[in-house]
Amino acid sequence: MRPTIGVLALQGDVREHFHALSACDAEPVSVRRAAELDSVDGLVLPGGESTAISKLLEIFELLEPLRARLRAGMPAFGSCAGMILLASEVLDTRPDAQSLSGIDMTVRRNAFGRQVHSFETDLDFAGLDDPLRAVFIRAPWVERVGPDVEVLARVPHTPRPGTVVDADPSAGDPQEAAGRVVAVRQGRVIATSFHPEVTGDLRVHRMFVDSVRESVAAGA
Ligand code: GLN
């Protein structure tokens, strides 16, 4: 069964998610309007710029339809800006930025930006046998999770071989990042601070597509 999975196509790295979803035997479709949202079995919220996407969600009148589908149990996966949008509370964002409350969590926007703009490292990820390469680009981290939220991954406490850091000259203490929560799941909603769509490793997308298939099979 080939589920139809929407990619919120207002701004951000939409094309990379399209490729990853197709490679996982799902049917990706763009979502820009409420009618398009109605027809999908699940939705990806891409990386990009969360405050810009938030504004566009209002302009395209997608905010309330999207909140309603999430409340009704639609599976969703957000990477980076998508994680920020799925949070119930966002720190260090614009006062008028909207969030979707798909996951009971507090996310700090641009959290790693205080010490490094971007970095790559291998992570242990719950449910995956081998470490996952994670690419962080002005990424958020998760500062609080509610009781129903499962932590899937954290930044390693000791840097792994092959870690690549694009250091900011005004860098603070890199240890501030160690142990931070960077991937979570609540029911069928998954969020990562990093971008699985850019590495060619399909395991996170596969996990999401499997959960969409389960939701369709359950008649959700
Ligand atoms: N810093 C961006 C934001 O606030 C997220 C970056 C990303 O998606 N790579 O939305």
PDB file of C-alpha atoms and ligand atoms in Angstrom:
ATOM      1  CA  MET A   1       0.000   0.000   0.000  1.00  0.00           C
ATOM      2  CA  ARG A   2       1.378   3.321  -1.192  1.00  0.00           C
ATOM      3  CA  PRO A   3       0.176   6.060   1.174  1.00  0.00           C
ATOM      4  CA  THR A   4      -0.344   9.615  -0.061  1.00  0.00           C
ATOM      5  CA  ILE A   5       1.885  11.888   1.991  1.00  0.00           C
ATOM      6  CA  GLY A   6       1.663  15.648   1.761  1.00  0.00           C
ATOM      7  CA  VAL A   7       4.700  17.896   1.966  1.00  0.00           C
ATOM      8  CA  LEU A   8       3.848  21.364   3.234  1.00  0.00           C
ATOM      9  CA  ALA A   9       5.097  23.370   0.262  1.00  0.00           C
ATOM     10  CA  LEU A  10       5.017  26.982   1.446  1.00  0.00           C
ATOM     11  CA  GLN A  11       8.791  27.411   1.961  1.00  0.00           C
ATOM     12  CA  GLY A  12      11.828  25.265   2.697  1.00  0.00           C
ATOM     13  CA  ASP A  13      13.419  22.031   1.465  1.00  0.00           C
ATOM     14  CA  VAL A  14      10.283  20.514  -0.048  1.00  0.00           C
ATOM     15  CA  ARG A  15      12.036  18.738  -2.936  1.00  0.00           C
ATOM     16  CA  GLU A  16      14.377  16.744  -0.682  1.00  0.00           C
ATOM     17  CA  HIS A  17      11.397  15.346   1.244  1.00  0.00           C
ATOM     18  CA  PHE A  18       9.630  14.485  -2.037  1.00  0.00           C
ATOM     19  CA  HIS A  19      12.646  12.406  -3.099  1.00  0.00           C
ATOM     20  CA  ALA A  20      12.943  10.650   0.254  1.00  0.00           C
ATOM     21  CA  LEU A  21       9.206   9.826   0.392  1.00  0.00           C
ATOM     22  CA  SER A  22       9.167   8.481  -3.177  1.00  0.00           C
ATOM     23  CA  ALA A  23      12.165   6.297  -2.352  1.00  0.00           C
ATOM     24  CA  CYS A  24      10.186   4.907   0.624  1.00  0.00           C
ATOM     25  CA  ASP A  25       7.343   3.865  -1.684  1.00  0.00           C
ATOM     26  CA  ALA A  26       4.977   6.654  -0.661  1.00  0.00           C
ATOM     27  CA  GLU A  27       3.187   9.053  -3.027  1.00  0.00           C
ATOM     28  CA  PRO A  28       4.306  12.602  -2.158  1.00  0.00           C
ATOM     29  CA  VAL A  29       2.005  15.525  -2.988  1.00  0.00           C
ATOM     30  CA  SER A  30       2.393  19.267  -2.363  1.00  0.00           C
ATOM     31  CA  VAL A  31       0.133  20.853   0.217  1.00  0.00           C
ATOM     32  CA  ARG A  32      -0.571  24.575  -0.083  1.00  0.00           C
ATOM     33  CA  ARG A  33      -4.338  24.664   0.421  1.00  0.00           C
ATOM     34  CA  ALA A  34      -6.831  23.169   2.829  1.00  0.00           C
ATOM     35  CA  ALA A  35      -8.402  21.018   0.082  1.00  0.00           C
ATOM     36  CA  GLU A  36      -4.988  19.436  -0.585  1.00  0.00           C
ATOM     37  CA  LEU A  37      -4.532  18.753   3.115  1.00  0.00           C
ATOM     38  CA  ASP A  38      -7.881  16.907   3.205  1.00  0.00           C
ATOM     39  CA  SER A  39      -6.629  14.288   0.763  1.00  0.00           C
ATOM     40  CA  VAL A  40      -3.386  13.216   2.463  1.00  0.00           C
ATOM     41  CA  ASP A  41      -2.762  10.295   4.823  1.00  0.00           C
ATOM     42  CA  GLY A  42       0.086  12.116   6.574  1.00  0.00           C
ATOM     43  CA  LEU A  43       2.105  15.317   6.291  1.00  0.00           C
ATOM     44  CA  VAL A  44       5.778  16.309   6.269  1.00  0.00           C
ATOM     45  CA  LEU A  45       6.714  19.786   7.511  1.00  0.00           C
ATOM     46  CA  PRO A  46      10.087  20.554   5.909  1.00  0.00           C
ATOM     47  CA  GLY A  47      13.113  22.446   7.117  1.00  0.00           C
ATOM     48  CA  GLY A  48      13.267  26.098   6.193  1.00  0.00           C
ATOM     49  CA  GLU A  49      12.384  29.149   8.245  1.00  0.00           C
ATOM     50  CA  SER A  50       9.679  28.565  10.820  1.00  0.00           C
ATOM     51  CA  THR A  51       8.513  32.179  11.180  1.00  0.00           C
ATOM     52  CA  ALA A  52       8.142  32.516   7.389  1.00  0.00           C
ATOM     53  CA  ILE A  53       6.211  29.227   7.208  1.00  0.00           C
ATOM     54  CA  SER A  54       4.060  30.335  10.142  1.00  0.00           C
ATOM     55  CA  LYS A  55       3.140  33.558   8.335  1.00  0.00           C
ATOM     56  CA  LEU A  56       2.364  31.654   5.121  1.00  0.00           C
ATOM     57  CA  LEU A  57       0.183  29.177   7.039  1.00  0.00           C
ATOM     58  CA  GLU A  58      -1.939  32.151   8.091  1.00  0.00           C
ATOM     59  CA  ILE A  59      -2.022  33.701   4.614  1.00  0.00           C
ATOM     60  CA  PHE A  60      -2.963  30.385   2.974  1.00  0.00           C
ATOM     61  CA  GLU A  61      -5.591  29.757   5.694  1.00  0.00           C
ATOM     62  CA  LEU A  62      -3.996  26.455   6.605  1.00  0.00           C
ATOM     63  CA  LEU A  63      -3.393  27.027  10.301  1.00  0.00           C
ATOM     64  CA  GLU A  64      -6.750  25.899  11.677  1.00  0.00           C
ATOM     65  CA  PRO A  65      -7.261  23.025   9.173  1.00  0.00           C
ATOM     66  CA  LEU A  66      -3.790  21.739  10.039  1.00  0.00           C
ATOM     67  CA  ARG A  67      -4.382  21.999  13.797  1.00  0.00           C
ATOM     68  CA  ALA A  68      -7.686  20.164  13.336  1.00  0.00           C
ATOM     69  CA  ARG A  69      -6.079  17.292  11.387  1.00  0.00           C
ATOM     70  CA  LEU A  70      -3.319  16.944  13.975  1.00  0.00           C
ATOM     71  CA  ARG A  71      -5.899  16.861  16.783  1.00  0.00           C
ATOM     72  CA  ALA A  72      -7.739  14.140  14.840  1.00  0.00           C
ATOM     73  CA  GLY A  73      -4.548  12.028  14.765  1.00  0.00           C
ATOM     74  CA  MET A  74      -3.004  12.687  11.346  1.00  0.00           C
ATOM     75  CA  PRO A  75       0.597  11.355  11.282  1.00  0.00           C
ATOM     76  CA  ALA A  76       3.168  14.099  10.753  1.00  0.00           C
ATOM     77  CA  PHE A  77       6.935  14.453  10.528  1.00  0.00           C
ATOM     78  CA  GLY A  78       8.724  17.768  10.976  1.00  0.00           C
ATOM     79  CA  SER A  79      12.434  18.375  10.387  1.00  0.00           C
ATOM     80  CA  CYS A  80      14.117  21.467  11.895  1.00  0.00           C
ATOM     81  CA  ALA A  81      11.713  24.357  11.095  1.00  0.00           C
ATOM     82  CA  GLY A  82       9.051  21.602  10.911  1.00  0.00           C
ATOM     83  CA  MET A  83       9.935  20.553  14.460  1.00  0.00           C
ATOM     84  CA  ILE A  84       9.526  24.164  15.617  1.00  0.00           C
ATOM     85  CA  LEU A  85       6.093  24.366  13.993  1.00  0.00           C
ATOM     86  CA  LEU A  86       4.969  21.093  15.597  1.00  0.00           C
ATOM     87  CA  ALA A  87       5.874  22.236  19.127  1.00  0.00           C
ATOM     88  CA  SER A  88       3.372  23.362  21.753  1.00  0.00           C
ATOM     89  CA  GLU A  89       5.759  26.086  22.957  1.00  0.00           C
ATOM     90  CA  VAL A  90       8.645  27.852  21.171  1.00  0.00           C
ATOM     91  CA  LEU A  91      11.365  29.932  22.832  1.00  0.00           C
ATOM     92  CA  ASP A  92      13.384  32.614  21.001  1.00  0.00           C
ATOM     93  CA  THR A  93      10.892  33.077  18.202  1.00  0.00           C
ATOM     94  CA  ARG A  94       8.869  36.061  17.013  1.00  0.00           C
ATOM     95  CA  PRO A  95       5.964  37.003  19.277  1.00  0.00           C
ATOM     96  CA  ASP A  96       3.484  36.549  16.425  1.00  0.00           C
ATOM     97  CA  ALA A  97       4.784  33.104  15.344  1.00  0.00           C
ATOM     98  CA  GLN A  98       2.140  30.383  15.448  1.00  0.00           C
ATOM     99  CA  SER A  99       2.655  26.794  16.496  1.00  0.00           C
ATOM    100  CA  LEU A 100       0.609  23.693  15.853  1.00  0.00           C
ATOM    101  CA  SER A 101       0.893  21.778  19.159  1.00  0.00           C
ATOM    102  CA  GLY A 102       1.330  18.429  17.415  1.00  0.00           C
ATOM    103  CA  ILE A 103       3.791  17.408  20.160  1.00  0.00           C
ATOM    104  CA  ASP A 104       3.689  18.424  23.818  1.00  0.00           C
ATOM    105  CA  MET A 105       7.177  19.957  23.955  1.00  0.00           C
ATOM    106  CA  THR A 106       9.079  23.207  24.383  1.00  0.00           C
ATOM    107  CA  VAL A 107      11.577  23.896  21.605  1.00  0.00           C
ATOM    108  CA  ARG A 108      14.267  26.575  21.564  1.00  0.00           C
ATOM    109  CA  ARG A 109      14.678  28.031  18.092  1.00  0.00           C
ATOM    110  CA  ASN A 110      18.251  28.557  16.747  1.00  0.00           C
ATOM    111  CA  ALA A 111      19.491  26.977  19.985  1.00  0.00           C
ATOM    112  CA  PHE A 112      22.771  25.690  18.557  1.00  0.00           C
ATOM    113  CA  GLY A 113      23.298  29.039  16.837  1.00  0.00           C
ATOM    114  CA  ARG A 114      24.727  30.500  19.999  1.00  0.00           C
ATOM    115  CA  GLN A 115      27.840  28.363  19.618  1.00  0.00           C
ATOM    116  CA  VAL A 116      27.876  26.837  16.116  1.00  0.00           C
ATOM    117  CA  HIS A 117      25.806  27.588  13.057  1.00  0.00           C
ATOM    118  CA  SER A 118      25.859  24.107  11.645  1.00  0.00           C
ATOM    119  CA  PHE A 119      27.318  20.728  12.456  1.00  0.00           C
ATOM    120  CA  GLU A 120      27.095  17.069  11.554  1.00  0.00           C
ATOM    121  CA  THR A 121      27.439  14.112  13.852  1.00  0.00           C
ATOM    122  CA  ASP A 122      26.408  10.475  14.233  1.00  0.00           C
ATOM    123  CA  LEU A 123      23.594   9.836  16.703  1.00  0.00           C
ATOM    124  CA  ASP A 124      22.040   6.822  18.350  1.00  0.00           C
ATOM    125  CA  PHE A 125      18.383   6.873  17.343  1.00  0.00           C
ATOM    126  CA  ALA A 126      15.748   4.757  19.141  1.00  0.00           C
ATOM    127  CA  GLY A 127      14.565   1.889  16.959  1.00  0.00           C
ATOM    128  CA  LEU A 128      17.538   2.036  14.552  1.00  0.00           C
ATOM    129  CA  ASP A 129      20.336  -0.526  14.823  1.00  0.00           C
ATOM    130  CA  ASP A 130      23.186   1.649  13.578  1.00  0.00           C
ATOM    131  CA  PRO A 131      23.967   5.312  14.277  1.00  0.00           C
ATOM    132  CA  LEU A 132      22.337   7.917  12.080  1.00  0.00           C
ATOM    133  CA  ARG A 133      24.215  10.793  10.426  1.00  0.00           C
ATOM    134  CA  ALA A 134      22.505  13.999  11.545  1.00  0.00           C
ATOM    135  CA  VAL A 135      22.956  17.347   9.761  1.00  0.00           C
ATOM    136  CA  PHE A 136      22.065  20.380  11.901  1.00  0.00           C
ATOM    137  CA  ILE A 137      21.540  23.742  10.178  1.00  0.00           C
ATOM    138  CA  ARG A 138      20.724  26.592  12.588  1.00  0.00           C
ATOM    139  CA  ALA A 139      18.794  23.966  14.431  1.00  0.00           C
ATOM    140  CA  PRO A 140      16.446  24.023  17.417  1.00  0.00           C
ATOM    141  CA  TRP A 141      16.706  21.706  20.412  1.00  0.00           C
ATOM    142  CA  VAL A 142      13.989  20.407  22.712  1.00  0.00           C
ATOM    143  CA  GLU A 143      14.052  21.763  26.279  1.00  0.00           C
ATOM    144  CA  ARG A 144      10.963  20.057  27.732  1.00  0.00           C
ATOM    145  CA  VAL A 145       8.891  17.045  26.755  1.00  0.00           C
ATOM    146  CA  GLY A 146       5.464  16.106  28.078  1.00  0.00           C
ATOM    147  CA  PRO A 147       4.720  12.707  29.656  1.00  0.00           C
ATOM    148  CA  ASP A 148       3.478  11.154  26.388  1.00  0.00           C
ATOM    149  CA  VAL A 149       6.555  12.112  24.392  1.00  0.00           C
ATOM    150  CA  GLU A 150       9.270   9.569  23.619  1.00  0.00           C
ATOM    151  CA  VAL A 151      12.832  10.880  23.218  1.00  0.00           C
ATOM    152  CA  LEU A 152      14.334   9.255  20.100  1.00  0.00           C
ATOM    153  CA  ALA A 153      17.771  10.909  20.019  1.00  0.00           C
ATOM    154  CA  ARG A 154      20.127  13.241  21.861  1.00  0.00           C
ATOM    155  CA  VAL A 155      23.386  14.937  20.910  1.00  0.00           C
ATOM    156  CA  PRO A 156      26.181  12.558  22.047  1.00  0.00           C
ATOM    157  CA  HIS A 157      27.910  13.523  25.289  1.00  0.00           C
ATOM    158  CA  THR A 158      31.343  12.955  23.779  1.00  0.00           C
ATOM    159  CA  PRO A 159      32.007  14.026  20.185  1.00  0.00           C
ATOM    160  CA  ARG A 160      32.034  11.047  17.807  1.00  0.00           C
ATOM    161  CA  PRO A 161      34.733  10.509  15.182  1.00  0.00           C
ATOM    162  CA  GLY A 162      33.679  12.240  11.979  1.00  0.00           C
ATOM    163  CA  THR A 163      31.869  15.092  13.724  1.00  0.00           C
ATOM    164  CA  VAL A 164      32.086  18.216  11.553  1.00  0.00           C
ATOM    165  CA  VAL A 165      31.593  21.594  13.204  1.00  0.00           C
ATOM    166  CA  ASP A 166      31.215  24.918  11.427  1.00  0.00           C
ATOM    167  CA  ALA A 167      32.339  27.023  14.370  1.00  0.00           C
ATOM    168  CA  ASP A 168      30.994  30.481  15.004  1.00  0.00           C
ATOM    169  CA  PRO A 169      33.836  32.867  15.946  1.00  0.00           C
ATOM    170  CA  SER A 170      31.723  34.031  18.894  1.00  0.00           C
ATOM    171  CA  ALA A 171      31.315  30.414  19.993  1.00  0.00           C
ATOM    172  CA  GLY A 172      30.268  29.621  23.529  1.00  0.00           C
ATOM    173  CA  ASP A 173      30.765  26.334  25.324  1.00  0.00           C
ATOM    174  CA  PRO A 174      30.183  23.386  22.939  1.00  0.00           C
ATOM    175  CA  GLN A 175      29.378  21.264  25.980  1.00  0.00           C
ATOM    176  CA  GLU A 176      26.105  23.172  26.180  1.00  0.00           C
ATOM    177  CA  ALA A 177      24.897  21.046  23.267  1.00  0.00           C
ATOM    178  CA  ALA A 178      25.903  17.683  24.753  1.00  0.00           C
ATOM    179  CA  GLY A 179      22.932  15.519  25.707  1.00  0.00           C
ATOM    180  CA  ARG A 180      20.326  17.855  24.204  1.00  0.00           C
ATOM    181  CA  VAL A 181      17.151  16.204  22.901  1.00  0.00           C
ATOM    182  CA  VAL A 182      17.036  16.403  19.100  1.00  0.00           C
ATOM    183  CA  ALA A 183      14.428  13.829  18.021  1.00  0.00           C
ATOM    184  CA  VAL A 184      11.066  12.992  19.593  1.00  0.00           C
ATOM    185  CA  ARG A 185       7.855  11.154  18.921  1.00  0.00           C
ATOM    186  CA  GLN A 186       4.354  11.500  20.330  1.00  0.00           C
ATOM    187  CA  GLY A 187       1.995   8.895  18.911  1.00  0.00           C
ATOM    188  CA  ARG A 188       2.287   9.206  15.144  1.00  0.00           C
ATOM    189  CA  VAL A 189       3.960  12.619  15.150  1.00  0.00           C
ATOM    190  CA  ILE A 190       7.766  12.632  14.806  1.00  0.00           C
ATOM    191  CA  ALA A 191      10.117  15.629  14.910  1.00  0.00           C
ATOM    192  CA  THR A 192      13.871  15.974  14.393  1.00  0.00           C
ATOM    193  CA  SER A 193      16.095  19.047  14.948  1.00  0.00           C
ATOM    194  CA  PHE A 194      18.180  17.829  12.020  1.00  0.00           C
ATOM    195  CA  HIS A 195      17.546  17.053   8.344  1.00  0.00           C
ATOM    196  CA  PRO A 196      17.259  13.335   7.473  1.00  0.00           C
ATOM    197  CA  GLU A 197      16.087  14.434   4.014  1.00  0.00           C
ATOM    198  CA  VAL A 198      19.563  15.648   3.001  1.00  0.00           C
ATOM    199  CA  THR A 199      21.725  12.610   3.795  1.00  0.00           C
ATOM    200  CA  GLY A 200      20.258   9.897   1.558  1.00  0.00           C
ATOM    201  CA  ASP A 201      19.717   7.727   4.665  1.00  0.00           C
ATOM    202  CA  LEU A 202      16.016   6.895   4.454  1.00  0.00           C
ATOM    203  CA  ARG A 203      15.528   5.246   7.843  1.00  0.00           C
ATOM    204  CA  VAL A 204      13.667   8.108   9.550  1.00  0.00           C
ATOM    205  CA  HIS A 205      11.411   8.619   6.520  1.00  0.00           C
ATOM    206  CA  ARG A 206      10.781   4.862   6.435  1.00  0.00           C
ATOM    207  CA  MET A 207       9.817   4.918  10.105  1.00  0.00           C
ATOM    208  CA  PHE A 208       7.374   7.734   9.351  1.00  0.00           C
ATOM    209  CA  VAL A 209       5.928   6.114   6.210  1.00  0.00           C
ATOM    210  CA  ASP A 210       5.411   2.858   8.172  1.00  0.00           C
ATOM    211  CA  SER A 211       3.492   4.772  10.805  1.00  0.00           C
ATOM    212  CA  VAL A 212       1.335   6.398   8.084  1.00  0.00           C
ATOM    213  CA  ARG A 213       0.619   2.917   6.673  1.00  0.00           C
ATOM    214  CA  GLU A 214      -0.380   1.699  10.144  1.00  0.00           C
ATOM    215  CA  SER A 215      -2.662   4.693  10.564  1.00  0.00           C
ATOM    216  CA  VAL A 216      -4.360   4.023   7.203  1.00  0.00           C
ATOM    217  CA  ALA A 217      -4.722   0.319   8.059  1.00  0.00           C
ATOM    218  CA  ALA A 218      -6.302   1.283  11.398  1.00  0.00           C
ATOM    219  CA  GLY A 219      -8.811   3.427   9.487  1.00  0.00           C
ATOM    220  CA  ALA A 220      -7.592   6.616  11.157  1.00  0.00           C
TER     221      ALA A 220
HETATM  222  N1  GLN B   1      16.416  28.368  12.198  1.00  0.00           N
HETATM  223  C1  GLN B   1      15.299  27.989  11.366  1.00  0.00           C
HETATM  224  C2  GLN B   1      13.971  28.465  11.935  1.00  0.00           C
HETATM  225  O1  GLN B   1      13.906  29.163  12.854  1.00  0.00           O
HETATM  226  C3  GLN B   1      15.253  26.489  11.161  1.00  0.00           C
HETATM  227  C4  GLN B   1      16.431  26.061  10.319  1.00  0.00           C
HETATM  228  C5  GLN B   1      16.181  24.893   9.433  1.00  0.00           C
HETATM  229  O2  GLN B   1      15.053  24.447   9.190  1.00  0.00           O
HETATM  230  N2  GLN B   1      17.273  24.413   8.885  1.00  0.00           N
HETATM  231  O3  GLN B   1      12.970  28.136  11.416  1.00  0.00           O
END
